[in-house]
XYZ file of C-alpha atoms in Angstrom:
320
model
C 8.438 35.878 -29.635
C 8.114 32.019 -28.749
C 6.629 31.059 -25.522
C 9.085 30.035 -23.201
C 9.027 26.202 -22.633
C 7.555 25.216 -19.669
C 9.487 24.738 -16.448
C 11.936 21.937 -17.159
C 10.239 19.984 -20.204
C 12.716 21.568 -22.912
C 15.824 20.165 -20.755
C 15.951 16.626 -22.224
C 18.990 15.824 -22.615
C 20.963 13.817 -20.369
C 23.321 15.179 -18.263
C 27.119 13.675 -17.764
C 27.625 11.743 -14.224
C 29.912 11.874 -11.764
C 30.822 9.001 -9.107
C 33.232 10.588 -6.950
C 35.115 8.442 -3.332
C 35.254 10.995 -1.084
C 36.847 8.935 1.421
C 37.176 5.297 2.256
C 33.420 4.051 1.995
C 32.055 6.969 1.119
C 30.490 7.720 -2.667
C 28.328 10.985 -4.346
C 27.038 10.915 -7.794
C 26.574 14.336 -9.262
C 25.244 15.211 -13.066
C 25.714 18.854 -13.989
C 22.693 20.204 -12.263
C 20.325 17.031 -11.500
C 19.688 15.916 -8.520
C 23.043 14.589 -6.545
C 23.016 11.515 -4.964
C 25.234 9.715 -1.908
C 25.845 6.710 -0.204
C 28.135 5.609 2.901
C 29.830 2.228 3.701
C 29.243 0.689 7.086
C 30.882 -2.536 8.556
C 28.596 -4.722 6.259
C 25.818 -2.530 4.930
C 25.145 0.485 2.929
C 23.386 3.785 4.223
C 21.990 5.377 0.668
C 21.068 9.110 0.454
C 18.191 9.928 -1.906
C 16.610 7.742 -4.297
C 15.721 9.764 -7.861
C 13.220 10.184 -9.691
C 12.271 6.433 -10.715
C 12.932 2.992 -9.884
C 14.973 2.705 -13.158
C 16.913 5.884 -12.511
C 18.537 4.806 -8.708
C 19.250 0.860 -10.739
C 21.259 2.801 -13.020
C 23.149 4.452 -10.053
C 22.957 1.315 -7.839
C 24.543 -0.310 -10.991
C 27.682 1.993 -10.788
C 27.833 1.947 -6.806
C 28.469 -1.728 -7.052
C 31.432 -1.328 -9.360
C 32.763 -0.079 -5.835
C 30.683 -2.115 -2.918
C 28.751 -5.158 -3.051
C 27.286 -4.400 0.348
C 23.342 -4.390 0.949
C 21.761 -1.399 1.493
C 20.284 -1.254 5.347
C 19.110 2.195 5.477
C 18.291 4.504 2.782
C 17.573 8.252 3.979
C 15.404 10.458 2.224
C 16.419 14.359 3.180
C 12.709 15.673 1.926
C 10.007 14.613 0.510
C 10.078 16.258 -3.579
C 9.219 13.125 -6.113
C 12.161 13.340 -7.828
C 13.917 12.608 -4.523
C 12.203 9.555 -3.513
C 9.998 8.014 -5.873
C 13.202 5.274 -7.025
C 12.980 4.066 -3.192
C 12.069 0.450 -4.274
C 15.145 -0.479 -5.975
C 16.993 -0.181 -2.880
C 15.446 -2.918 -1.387
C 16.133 -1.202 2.172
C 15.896 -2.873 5.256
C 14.436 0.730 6.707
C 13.869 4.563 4.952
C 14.109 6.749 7.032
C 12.663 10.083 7.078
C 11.763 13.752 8.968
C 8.603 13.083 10.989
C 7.069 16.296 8.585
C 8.241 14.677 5.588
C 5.692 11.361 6.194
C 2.904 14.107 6.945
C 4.099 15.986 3.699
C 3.580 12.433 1.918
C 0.757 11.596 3.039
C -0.884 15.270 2.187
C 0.055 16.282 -1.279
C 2.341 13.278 -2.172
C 0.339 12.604 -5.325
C -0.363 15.610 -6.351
C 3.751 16.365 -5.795
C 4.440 13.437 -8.041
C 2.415 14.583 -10.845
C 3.560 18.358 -10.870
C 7.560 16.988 -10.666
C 6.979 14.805 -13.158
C 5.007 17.182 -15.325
C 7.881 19.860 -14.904
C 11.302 17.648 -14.993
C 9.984 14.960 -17.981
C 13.410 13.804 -18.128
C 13.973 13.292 -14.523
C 11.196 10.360 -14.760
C 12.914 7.919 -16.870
C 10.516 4.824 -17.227
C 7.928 6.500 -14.915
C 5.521 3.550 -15.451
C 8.238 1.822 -13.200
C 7.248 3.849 -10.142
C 5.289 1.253 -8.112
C 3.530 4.210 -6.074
C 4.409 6.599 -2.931
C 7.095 6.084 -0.607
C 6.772 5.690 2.445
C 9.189 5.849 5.124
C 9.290 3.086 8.010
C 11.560 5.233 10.690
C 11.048 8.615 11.945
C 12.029 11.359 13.763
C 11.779 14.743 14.778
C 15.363 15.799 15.359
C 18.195 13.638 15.558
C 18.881 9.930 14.405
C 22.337 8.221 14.760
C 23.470 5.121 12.453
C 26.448 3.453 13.985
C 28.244 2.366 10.922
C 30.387 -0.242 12.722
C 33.866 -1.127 13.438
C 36.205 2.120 12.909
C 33.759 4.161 10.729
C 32.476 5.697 13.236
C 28.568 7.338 13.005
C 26.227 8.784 11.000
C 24.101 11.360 11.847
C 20.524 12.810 10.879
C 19.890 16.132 11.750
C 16.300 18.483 10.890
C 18.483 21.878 10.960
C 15.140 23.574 10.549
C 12.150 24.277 8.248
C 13.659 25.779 5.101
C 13.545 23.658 1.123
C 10.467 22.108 3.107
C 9.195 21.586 5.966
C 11.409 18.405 6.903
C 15.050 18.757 5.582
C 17.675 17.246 7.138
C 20.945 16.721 6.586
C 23.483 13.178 6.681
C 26.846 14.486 8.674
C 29.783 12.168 9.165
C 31.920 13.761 12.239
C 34.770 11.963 11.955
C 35.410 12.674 8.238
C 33.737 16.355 8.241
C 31.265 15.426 5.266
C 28.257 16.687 4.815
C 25.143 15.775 2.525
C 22.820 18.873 3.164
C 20.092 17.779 0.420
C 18.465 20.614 -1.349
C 19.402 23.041 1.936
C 22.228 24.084 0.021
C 22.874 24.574 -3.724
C 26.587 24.636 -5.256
C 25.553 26.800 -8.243
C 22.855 25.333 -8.854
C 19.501 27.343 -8.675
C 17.455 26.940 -5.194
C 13.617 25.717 -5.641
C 11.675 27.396 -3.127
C 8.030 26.336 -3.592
C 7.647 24.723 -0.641
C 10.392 27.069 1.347
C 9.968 29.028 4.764
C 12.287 31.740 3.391
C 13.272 33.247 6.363
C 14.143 30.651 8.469
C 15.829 28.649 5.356
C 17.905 32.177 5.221
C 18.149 32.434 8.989
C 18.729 29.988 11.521
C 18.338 26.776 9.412
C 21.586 27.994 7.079
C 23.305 28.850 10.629
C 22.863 25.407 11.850
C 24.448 23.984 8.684
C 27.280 26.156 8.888
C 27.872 25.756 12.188
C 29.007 21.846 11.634
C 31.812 23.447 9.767
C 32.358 20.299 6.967
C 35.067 19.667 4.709
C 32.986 18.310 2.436
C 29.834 18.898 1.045
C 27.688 17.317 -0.963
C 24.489 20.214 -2.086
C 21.130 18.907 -3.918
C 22.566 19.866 -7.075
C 25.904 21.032 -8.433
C 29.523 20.052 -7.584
C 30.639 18.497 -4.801
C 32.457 21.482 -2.784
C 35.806 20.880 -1.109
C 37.083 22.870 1.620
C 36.195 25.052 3.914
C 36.280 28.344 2.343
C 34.236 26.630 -0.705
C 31.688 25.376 1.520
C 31.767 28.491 3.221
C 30.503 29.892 -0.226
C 28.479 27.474 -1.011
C 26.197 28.074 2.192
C 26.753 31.825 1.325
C 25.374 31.767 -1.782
C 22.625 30.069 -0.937
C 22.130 32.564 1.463
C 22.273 35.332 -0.597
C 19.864 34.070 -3.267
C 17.174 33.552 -0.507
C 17.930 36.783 0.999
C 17.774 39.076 -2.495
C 14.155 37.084 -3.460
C 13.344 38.167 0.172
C 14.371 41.786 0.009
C 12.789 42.368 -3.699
C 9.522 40.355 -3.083
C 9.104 42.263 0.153
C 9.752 45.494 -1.176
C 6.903 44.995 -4.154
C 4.117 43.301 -1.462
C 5.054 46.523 0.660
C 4.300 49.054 -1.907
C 0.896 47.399 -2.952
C 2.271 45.474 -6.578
C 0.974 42.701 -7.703
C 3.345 39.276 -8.094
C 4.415 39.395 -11.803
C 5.940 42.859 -10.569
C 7.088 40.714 -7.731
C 8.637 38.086 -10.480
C 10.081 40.744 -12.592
C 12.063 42.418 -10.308
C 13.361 39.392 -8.280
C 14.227 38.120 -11.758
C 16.302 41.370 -12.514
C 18.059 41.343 -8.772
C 19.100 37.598 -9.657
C 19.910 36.837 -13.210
C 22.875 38.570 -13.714
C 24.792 36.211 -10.769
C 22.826 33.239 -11.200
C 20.800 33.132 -14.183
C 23.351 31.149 -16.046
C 22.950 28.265 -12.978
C 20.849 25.307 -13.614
C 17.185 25.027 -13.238
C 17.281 28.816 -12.797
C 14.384 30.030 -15.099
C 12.913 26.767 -14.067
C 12.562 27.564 -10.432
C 12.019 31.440 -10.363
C 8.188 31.446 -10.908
C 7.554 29.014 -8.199
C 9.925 30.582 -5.437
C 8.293 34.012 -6.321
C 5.009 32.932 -5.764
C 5.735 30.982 -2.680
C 7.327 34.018 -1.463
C 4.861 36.125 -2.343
C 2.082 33.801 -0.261
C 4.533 33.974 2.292
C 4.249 38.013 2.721
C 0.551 37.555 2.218
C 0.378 35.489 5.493
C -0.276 31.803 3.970
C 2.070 29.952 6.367
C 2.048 26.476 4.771
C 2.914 26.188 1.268
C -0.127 25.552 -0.613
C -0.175 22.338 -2.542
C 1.143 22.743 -6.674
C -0.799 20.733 -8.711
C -0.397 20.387 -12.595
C -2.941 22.220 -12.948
C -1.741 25.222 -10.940
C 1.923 24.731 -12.075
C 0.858 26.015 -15.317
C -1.198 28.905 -13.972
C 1.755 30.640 -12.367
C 3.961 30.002 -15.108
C 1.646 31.107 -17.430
C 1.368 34.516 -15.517
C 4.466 35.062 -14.761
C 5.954 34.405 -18.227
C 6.538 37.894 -20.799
């Protein structure tokens, strides 16, 4: 039997966009699995919500943005710190980036090494990646909340940290007054979760029940659809849920009895497949959230840094 292709580097074929208005002023880009992307009119400037991959990447979406708005951008947020979430920052040309006070420590740690594992495992992701001019960095901080007033009857913007859970800095962009939320990679509308730099159980726990609890309309996940309505959003945070909650219960149950992590793999991969194994990035992701998970249970606290190099060590163990 052929070796399965390593994490994402098969995938490389591009993936059909979607710019969609979800109100006056305010825009999401999705593309059938990739990472989704947002951005939000005030009175005279533009707050942008993730950058991509590469320079080149966020011109192409700043390209189809301005079909709509020819307003600068003032602010663009980053929700965590993943290279193929940030490292397109300088073709924003932002006045400020903000960023979770964690997520300029997370930079700062195992940026680098981040950017070359990403890279390495979503080659299509990094279009033109000589066009990266190196890290991001954010220039505003914070460890809770952060409020953009967006000017004359728009209302505000907020930035909230929910709580460790993709990483240790998440946090979300929630518009009140039109009951839309961009919840980054917090929450997944089928789309697989990546949990390699997770805190399971609090991602699963209280950080899910302070998303939920701002009860949007709207939401716009790291990947997937934009979800409409309540009872879709409802299931969209549910699902999430649920996928954290079966790796928990089968990882658990295998650390418990003494087994060793490819048992761990294998029956977390059984547990899930059949619901979500047909969602994108799914066979992607699975090796890395298992062995997270499994450090987790082992008592390593802090995710421990994936390099190339180590990328290909799990997979490689992991795989039949």
């Amino acid at each position: 039997m052929a070796a399965k292709p390593f994490a994402s580097s098969a995938d490389l074929t591009d993936k059909p966009r979607t710019l969609e208005i979800l109100d006056d002023g305010v825009y999401a880009l999705t593309a059938e699995g990739d990472p989704n992307i947002g951005a939000i009119e005030g009175e005279d400037f533009l707050v942008c919500f993730e950058a991509l991959a590469t320079p080149t990447a966020a011109r192409e979406w700043l390209a189809l943005l301005r079909r709509h708005t020819g307003k600068p951008v003032r602010y663009l947020v980053l929700s965590h710190y993943h290279a193929v979430r940030v490292l397109g920052a300088s073709a924003f040309d932002a006045q400020t980036v903000v960023a979770h006070d964690a997520t300029r420590a997370l930079i700062a740690e195992r940026g680098e090494a981040d950017w070359k594992s990403e890279f390495g495992r979503m080659p299509r992701l990094a279009k033109d990646a000589a066009s990266v001019p190196g890290l991001t960095w954010p220039t505003a901080t914070f460890s809770d909340t952060f409020t953009i007033a967006l000017g004359g009857d728009r209302g505000d913007l907020h930035l909230r940290h929910p709580g460790r859970g993709h990483t240790e800095g998440d946090i979300v962009a929630w518009l009140p007054r039109q009951r839309i939320l961009f919840a980054g990679d917090l929450v997944e509308a089928e789309a697989a979760l990546y949990t390699g730099d997770s805190y399971h159980r609090e991602w699963a726990g209280p950080t899910l029940d302070a998303v939920a609890a701002l009860r949007p309309d709207t939401l716009i996940g790291g990947r997937g659809a934009v979800t409409r309505g309540r009872a879709a959003v409802d299931a969209a945070i549910g699902q999430t849920r649920h996928f954290l909650e079966t790796m928990i219960r089968e990882v658990g149950a295998v650390h418990d009895r003494g087994g060793t992590l490819k048992e761990a793999f294998t029956a977390t991969h059984a547990a899930l497949a059949g619901r979500y194994g047909h969602w994108p990035i799914f066979e992607h992701c699975l090796p890395f959230d298992v062995s997270r998970l499994w450090d987790e249970f082992s008592g390593i606290t802090r995710p421990v840094i994936w390099t190339a190099e180590r990328d290909r060590e799990v997979w490689d163990l992991l795989q039949d």
